[in-house]
Tab-separated table of C-alpha atoms in Angstrom:
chain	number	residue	atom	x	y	z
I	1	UNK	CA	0.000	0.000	0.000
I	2	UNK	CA	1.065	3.525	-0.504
I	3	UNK	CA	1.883	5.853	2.187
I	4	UNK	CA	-0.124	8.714	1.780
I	5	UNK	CA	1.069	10.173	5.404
I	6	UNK	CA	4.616	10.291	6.764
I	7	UNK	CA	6.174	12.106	10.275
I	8	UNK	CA	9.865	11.935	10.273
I	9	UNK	CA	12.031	12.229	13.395
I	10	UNK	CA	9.283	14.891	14.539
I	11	UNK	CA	10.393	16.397	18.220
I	12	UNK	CA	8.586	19.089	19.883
I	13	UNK	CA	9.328	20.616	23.458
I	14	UNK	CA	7.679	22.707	25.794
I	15	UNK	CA	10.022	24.405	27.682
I	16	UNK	CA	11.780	21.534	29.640
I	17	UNK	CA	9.497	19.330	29.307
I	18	UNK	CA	10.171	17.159	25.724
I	19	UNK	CA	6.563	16.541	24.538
I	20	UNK	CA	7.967	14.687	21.412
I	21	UNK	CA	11.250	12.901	21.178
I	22	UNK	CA	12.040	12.260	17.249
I	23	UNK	CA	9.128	10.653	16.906
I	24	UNK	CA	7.939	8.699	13.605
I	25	UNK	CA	4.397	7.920	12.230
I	26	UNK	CA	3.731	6.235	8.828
I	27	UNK	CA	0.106	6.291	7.811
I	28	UNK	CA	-1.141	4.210	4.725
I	29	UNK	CA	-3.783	4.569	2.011
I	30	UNK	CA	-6.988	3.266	2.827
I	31	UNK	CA	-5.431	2.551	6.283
I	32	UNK	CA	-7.191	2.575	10.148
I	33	UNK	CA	-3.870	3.408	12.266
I	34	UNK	CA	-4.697	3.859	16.253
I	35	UNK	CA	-2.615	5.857	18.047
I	36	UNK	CA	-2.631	4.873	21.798
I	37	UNK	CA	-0.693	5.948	24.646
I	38	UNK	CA	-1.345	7.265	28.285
I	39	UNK	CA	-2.488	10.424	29.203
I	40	UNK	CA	0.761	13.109	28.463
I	41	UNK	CA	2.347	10.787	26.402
I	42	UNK	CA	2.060	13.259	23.475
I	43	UNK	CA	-0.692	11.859	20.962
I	44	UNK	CA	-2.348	15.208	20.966
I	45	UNK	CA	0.819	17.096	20.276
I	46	UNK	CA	1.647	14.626	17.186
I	47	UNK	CA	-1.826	15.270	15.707
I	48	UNK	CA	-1.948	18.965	16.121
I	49	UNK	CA	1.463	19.068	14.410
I	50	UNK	CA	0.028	17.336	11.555
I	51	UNK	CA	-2.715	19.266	11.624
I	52	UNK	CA	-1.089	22.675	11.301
I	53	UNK	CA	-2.059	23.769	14.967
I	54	UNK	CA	1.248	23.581	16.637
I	55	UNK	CA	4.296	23.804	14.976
I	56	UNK	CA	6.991	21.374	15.410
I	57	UNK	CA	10.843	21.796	16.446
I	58	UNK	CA	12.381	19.705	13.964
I	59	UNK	CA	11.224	17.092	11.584
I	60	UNK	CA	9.683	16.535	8.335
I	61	UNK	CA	5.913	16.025	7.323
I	62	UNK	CA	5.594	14.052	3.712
I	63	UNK	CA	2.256	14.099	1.872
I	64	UNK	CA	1.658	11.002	-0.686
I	65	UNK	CA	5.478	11.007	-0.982
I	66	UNK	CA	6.200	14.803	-1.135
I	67	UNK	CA	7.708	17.450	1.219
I	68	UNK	CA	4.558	19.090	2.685
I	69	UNK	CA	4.602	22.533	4.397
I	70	UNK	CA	2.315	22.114	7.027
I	71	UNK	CA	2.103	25.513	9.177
I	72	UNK	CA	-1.461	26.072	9.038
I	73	UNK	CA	-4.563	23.980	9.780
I	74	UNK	CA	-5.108	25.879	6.354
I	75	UNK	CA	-2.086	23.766	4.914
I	76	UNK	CA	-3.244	20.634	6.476
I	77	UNK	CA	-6.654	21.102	4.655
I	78	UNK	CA	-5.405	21.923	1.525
I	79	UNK	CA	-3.096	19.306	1.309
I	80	UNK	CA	-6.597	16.854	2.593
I	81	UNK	CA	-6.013	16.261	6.322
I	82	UNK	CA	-8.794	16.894	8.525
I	83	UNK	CA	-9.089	16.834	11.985
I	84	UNK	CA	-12.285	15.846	14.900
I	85	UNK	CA	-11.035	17.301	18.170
I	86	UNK	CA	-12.830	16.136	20.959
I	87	UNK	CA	-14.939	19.030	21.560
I	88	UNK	CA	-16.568	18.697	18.113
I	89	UNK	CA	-15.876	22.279	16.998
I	90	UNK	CA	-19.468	21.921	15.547
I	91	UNK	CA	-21.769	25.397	16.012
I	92	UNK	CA	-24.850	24.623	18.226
I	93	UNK	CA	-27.236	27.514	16.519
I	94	UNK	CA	-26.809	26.044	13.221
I	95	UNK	CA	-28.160	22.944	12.150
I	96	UNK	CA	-27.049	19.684	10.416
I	97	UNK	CA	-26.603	20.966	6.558
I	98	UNK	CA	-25.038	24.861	7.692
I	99	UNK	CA	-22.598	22.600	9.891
I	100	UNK	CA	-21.845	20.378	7.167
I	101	UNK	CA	-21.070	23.269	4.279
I	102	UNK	CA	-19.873	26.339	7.337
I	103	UNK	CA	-17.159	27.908	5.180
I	104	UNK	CA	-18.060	26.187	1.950
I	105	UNK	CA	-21.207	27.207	1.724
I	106	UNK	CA	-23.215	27.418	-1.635
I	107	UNK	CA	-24.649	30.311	-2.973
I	108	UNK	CA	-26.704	31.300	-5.963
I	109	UNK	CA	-27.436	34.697	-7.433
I	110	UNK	CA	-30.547	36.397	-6.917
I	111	UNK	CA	-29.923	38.837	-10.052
I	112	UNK	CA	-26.749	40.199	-9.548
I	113	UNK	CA	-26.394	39.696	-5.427
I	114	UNK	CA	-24.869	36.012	-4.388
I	115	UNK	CA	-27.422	34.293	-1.930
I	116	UNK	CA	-27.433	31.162	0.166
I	117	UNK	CA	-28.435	28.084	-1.866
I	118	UNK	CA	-29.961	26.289	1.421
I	119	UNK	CA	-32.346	23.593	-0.773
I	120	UNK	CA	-28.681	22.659	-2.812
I	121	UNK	CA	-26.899	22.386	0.839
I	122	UNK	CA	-29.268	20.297	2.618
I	123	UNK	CA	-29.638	18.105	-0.879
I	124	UNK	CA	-25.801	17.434	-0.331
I	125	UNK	CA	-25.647	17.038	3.063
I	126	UNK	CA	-28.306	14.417	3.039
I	127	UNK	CA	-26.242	12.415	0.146
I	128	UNK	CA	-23.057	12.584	2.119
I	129	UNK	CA	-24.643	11.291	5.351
I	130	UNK	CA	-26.394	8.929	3.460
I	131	UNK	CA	-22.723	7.249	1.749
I	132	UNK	CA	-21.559	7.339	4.833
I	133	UNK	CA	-24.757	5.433	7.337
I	134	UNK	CA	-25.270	8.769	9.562
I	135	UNK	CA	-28.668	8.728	10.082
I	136	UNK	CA	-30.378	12.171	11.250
I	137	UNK	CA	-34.331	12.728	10.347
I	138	UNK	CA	-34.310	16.326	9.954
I	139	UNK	CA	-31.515	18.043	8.804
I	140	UNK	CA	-32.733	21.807	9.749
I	141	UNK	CA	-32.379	20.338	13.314
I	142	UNK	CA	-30.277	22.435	14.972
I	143	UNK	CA	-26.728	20.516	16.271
I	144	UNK	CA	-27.525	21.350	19.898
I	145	UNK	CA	-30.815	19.473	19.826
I	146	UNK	CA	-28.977	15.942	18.794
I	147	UNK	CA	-27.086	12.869	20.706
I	148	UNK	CA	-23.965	12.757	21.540
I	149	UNK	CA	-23.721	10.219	19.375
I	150	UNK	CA	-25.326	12.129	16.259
I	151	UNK	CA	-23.453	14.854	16.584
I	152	UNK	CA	-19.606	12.863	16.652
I	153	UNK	CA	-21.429	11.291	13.267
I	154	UNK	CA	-21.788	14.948	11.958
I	155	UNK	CA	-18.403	15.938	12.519
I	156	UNK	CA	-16.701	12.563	11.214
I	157	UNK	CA	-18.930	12.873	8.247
I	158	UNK	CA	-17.919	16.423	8.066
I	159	UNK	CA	-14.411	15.897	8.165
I	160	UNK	CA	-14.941	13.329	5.556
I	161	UNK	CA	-16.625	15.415	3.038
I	162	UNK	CA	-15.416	17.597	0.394
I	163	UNK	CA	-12.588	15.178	-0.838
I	164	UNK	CA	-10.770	14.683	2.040
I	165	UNK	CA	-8.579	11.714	2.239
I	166	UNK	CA	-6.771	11.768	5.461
I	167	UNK	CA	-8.529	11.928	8.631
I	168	UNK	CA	-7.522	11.958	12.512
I	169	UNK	CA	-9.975	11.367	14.892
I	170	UNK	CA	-9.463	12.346	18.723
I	171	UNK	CA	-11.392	9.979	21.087
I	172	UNK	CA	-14.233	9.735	18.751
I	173	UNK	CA	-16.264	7.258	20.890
I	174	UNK	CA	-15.207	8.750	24.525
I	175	UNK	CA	-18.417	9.935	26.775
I	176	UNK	CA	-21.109	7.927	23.907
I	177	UNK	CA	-22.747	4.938	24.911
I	178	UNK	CA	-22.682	1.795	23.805
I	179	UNK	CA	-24.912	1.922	20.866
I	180	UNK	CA	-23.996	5.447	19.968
I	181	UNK	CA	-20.112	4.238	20.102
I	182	UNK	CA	-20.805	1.368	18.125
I	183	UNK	CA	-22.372	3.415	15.360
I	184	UNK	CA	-19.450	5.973	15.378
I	185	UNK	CA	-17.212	2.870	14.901
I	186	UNK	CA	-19.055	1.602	12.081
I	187	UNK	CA	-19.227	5.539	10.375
I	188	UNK	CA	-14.891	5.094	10.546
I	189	UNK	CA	-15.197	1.920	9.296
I	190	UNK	CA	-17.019	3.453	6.062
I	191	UNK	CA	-14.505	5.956	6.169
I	192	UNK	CA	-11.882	3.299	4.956
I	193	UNK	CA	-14.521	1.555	2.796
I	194	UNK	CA	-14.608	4.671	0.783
I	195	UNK	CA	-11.007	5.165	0.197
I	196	UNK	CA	-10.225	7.882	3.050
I	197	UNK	CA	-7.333	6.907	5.573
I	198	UNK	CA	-7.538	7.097	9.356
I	199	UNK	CA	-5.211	7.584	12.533
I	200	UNK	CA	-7.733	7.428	15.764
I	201	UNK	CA	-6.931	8.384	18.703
I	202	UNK	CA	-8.749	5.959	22.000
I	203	UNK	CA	-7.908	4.873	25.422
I	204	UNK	CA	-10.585	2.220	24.666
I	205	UNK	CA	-8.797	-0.394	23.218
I	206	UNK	CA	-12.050	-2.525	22.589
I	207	UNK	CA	-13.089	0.110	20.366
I	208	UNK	CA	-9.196	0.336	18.656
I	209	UNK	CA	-9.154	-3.229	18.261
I	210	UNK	CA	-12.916	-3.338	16.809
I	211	UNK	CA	-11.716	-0.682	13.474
I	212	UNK	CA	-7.813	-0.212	13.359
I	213	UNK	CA	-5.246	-2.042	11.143
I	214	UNK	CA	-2.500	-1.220	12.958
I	215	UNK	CA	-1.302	0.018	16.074
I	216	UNK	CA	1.465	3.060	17.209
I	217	UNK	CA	1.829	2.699	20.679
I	218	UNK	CA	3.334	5.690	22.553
I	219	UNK	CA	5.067	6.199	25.857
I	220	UNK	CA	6.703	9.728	27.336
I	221	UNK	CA	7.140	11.473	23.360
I	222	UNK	CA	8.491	8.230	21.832
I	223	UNK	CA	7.513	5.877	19.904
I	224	UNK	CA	8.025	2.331	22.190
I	225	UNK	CA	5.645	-0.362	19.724
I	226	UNK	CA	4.674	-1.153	16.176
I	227	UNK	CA	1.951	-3.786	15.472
I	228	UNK	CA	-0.996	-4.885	13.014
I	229	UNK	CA	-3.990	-6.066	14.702
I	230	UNK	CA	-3.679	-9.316	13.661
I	231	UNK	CA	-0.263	-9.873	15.389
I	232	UNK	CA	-1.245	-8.218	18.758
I	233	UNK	CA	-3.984	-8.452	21.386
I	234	UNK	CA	-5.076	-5.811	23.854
I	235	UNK	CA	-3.120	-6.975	26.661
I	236	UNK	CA	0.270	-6.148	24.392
I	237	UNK	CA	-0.928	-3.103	23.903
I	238	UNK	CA	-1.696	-2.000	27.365
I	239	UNK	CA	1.654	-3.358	28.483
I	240	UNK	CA	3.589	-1.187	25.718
I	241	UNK	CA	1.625	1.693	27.000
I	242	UNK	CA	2.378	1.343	30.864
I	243	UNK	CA	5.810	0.189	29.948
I	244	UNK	CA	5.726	-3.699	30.526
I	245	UNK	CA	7.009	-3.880	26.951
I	246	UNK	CA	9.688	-1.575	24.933
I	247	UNK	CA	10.215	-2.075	21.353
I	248	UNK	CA	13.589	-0.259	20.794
I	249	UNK	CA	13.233	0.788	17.270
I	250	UNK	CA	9.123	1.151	17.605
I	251	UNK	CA	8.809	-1.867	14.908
């Protein structure tokens, strides 16, 4: 498989403390990569580096093969990376469709003056939920008014629109319930199915093991473990992470 996403020897530090120590992340196409560690161990900092938010110390940042400039979460969209933090970063007075198209939106002319094309919007919106098994009845329903569970669908499915092709997803199952989580799982699951590659981010490793190809395990800013789902099992993983195992060269 190709690698559409590559870190090299990223390290980031905040003040004294070294968030990231050289670390190295290789992300394929079509691709469910988890990337677990404990609290502080620096998944957040790795994602918001790829994601334009924080910039890193050293390292290099390859998209499908190239050098990629990544400075912005502008550059990081352009280049097709999209991000779900955990808090959504969804707009509670709008609803489903203005959510889904909120700085794309479509317009039409009325005359010469450019107006909002809501019937077009909502007509797309309800195709790309549809591809992708998010079900919501109304789509003028404003985001407040949903699930949990609904509205993690909306912003997956949002992040997954518009051509994007790598996504990162930040505990997209943490505080749903069981059937709400389960339904998340299966919306990343179609995320693969239609050609877009993943890295999530879980402490559940039920819910890592139930999607991801492979895992990245990371302990203290380094990389410590390497390992495709079919050659690991959860308790591996959970002893990489509290540091029963180390993997020298993270393969």
């Amino acid at each position: 498989m190709a690698i559409v996403l590559e870190a090299r020897e990223i390290s980031k530090r905040y003040g004294r403390v070294q968030a990231l120590d050289s670390i190295s992340l290789q992300l394929e196409e079509r691709e469910i990569l988890a990337l677990v560690g404990d609290n502080g161990a620096g998944k957040s900092t790795l994602i918001k580096i790829l994601a334009g938010a924080v910039r890193r110390d050293s390292g290099e940042i390859l998209v499908d093969g190239r050098p990629a400039q990544i400075e912005s979460p502008m550059d990081a969209k352009n280049l097709g990376v999209e991000v779900v933090y955990q808090d959504l970063a969804l707009i509670n007075f709008l609803n489903v469709y203005q959510n889904l198209f909120l700085g794309r939106e479509i317009h039409k002319h009325w005359g010469p003056i450019p107006v909002l094309d809501h019937k077009e919007m909502e007509r797309q919106s309800a195709a790309k939920l549809e591809q992708l098994g998010v079900r919501v009845k109304n789509l003028r329903t404003w985001v407040s008014r949903l699930s949990g569970g609904q509205r993690q669908s909306i912003a997956v499915a949002k992040a997954a629109s518009f051509g994007r092709k790598i996504v990162i997803l930040d505990e997209p199952t943490a505080a749903l319930g069981v059937r709400e989580a389960q339904h998340v799982l299966q919306i990343v699951k179609e995320l693969k199915n239609k050609g877009a590659s993943v890295i999530i981010i879980t402490h559940n490793m039920e819910h890592a093991f139930a999607v991801a190809d492979r895992f990245q395990v990371i302990r203290l800013g380094a990389v410590v473990g390497v390992r495709k789902r079919t050659e690991t099992g959860i308790d591996e993983i959970v002893k990489m992470i509290t540091g029963g195992v180390f993997v020298a060269n993270g393969n």
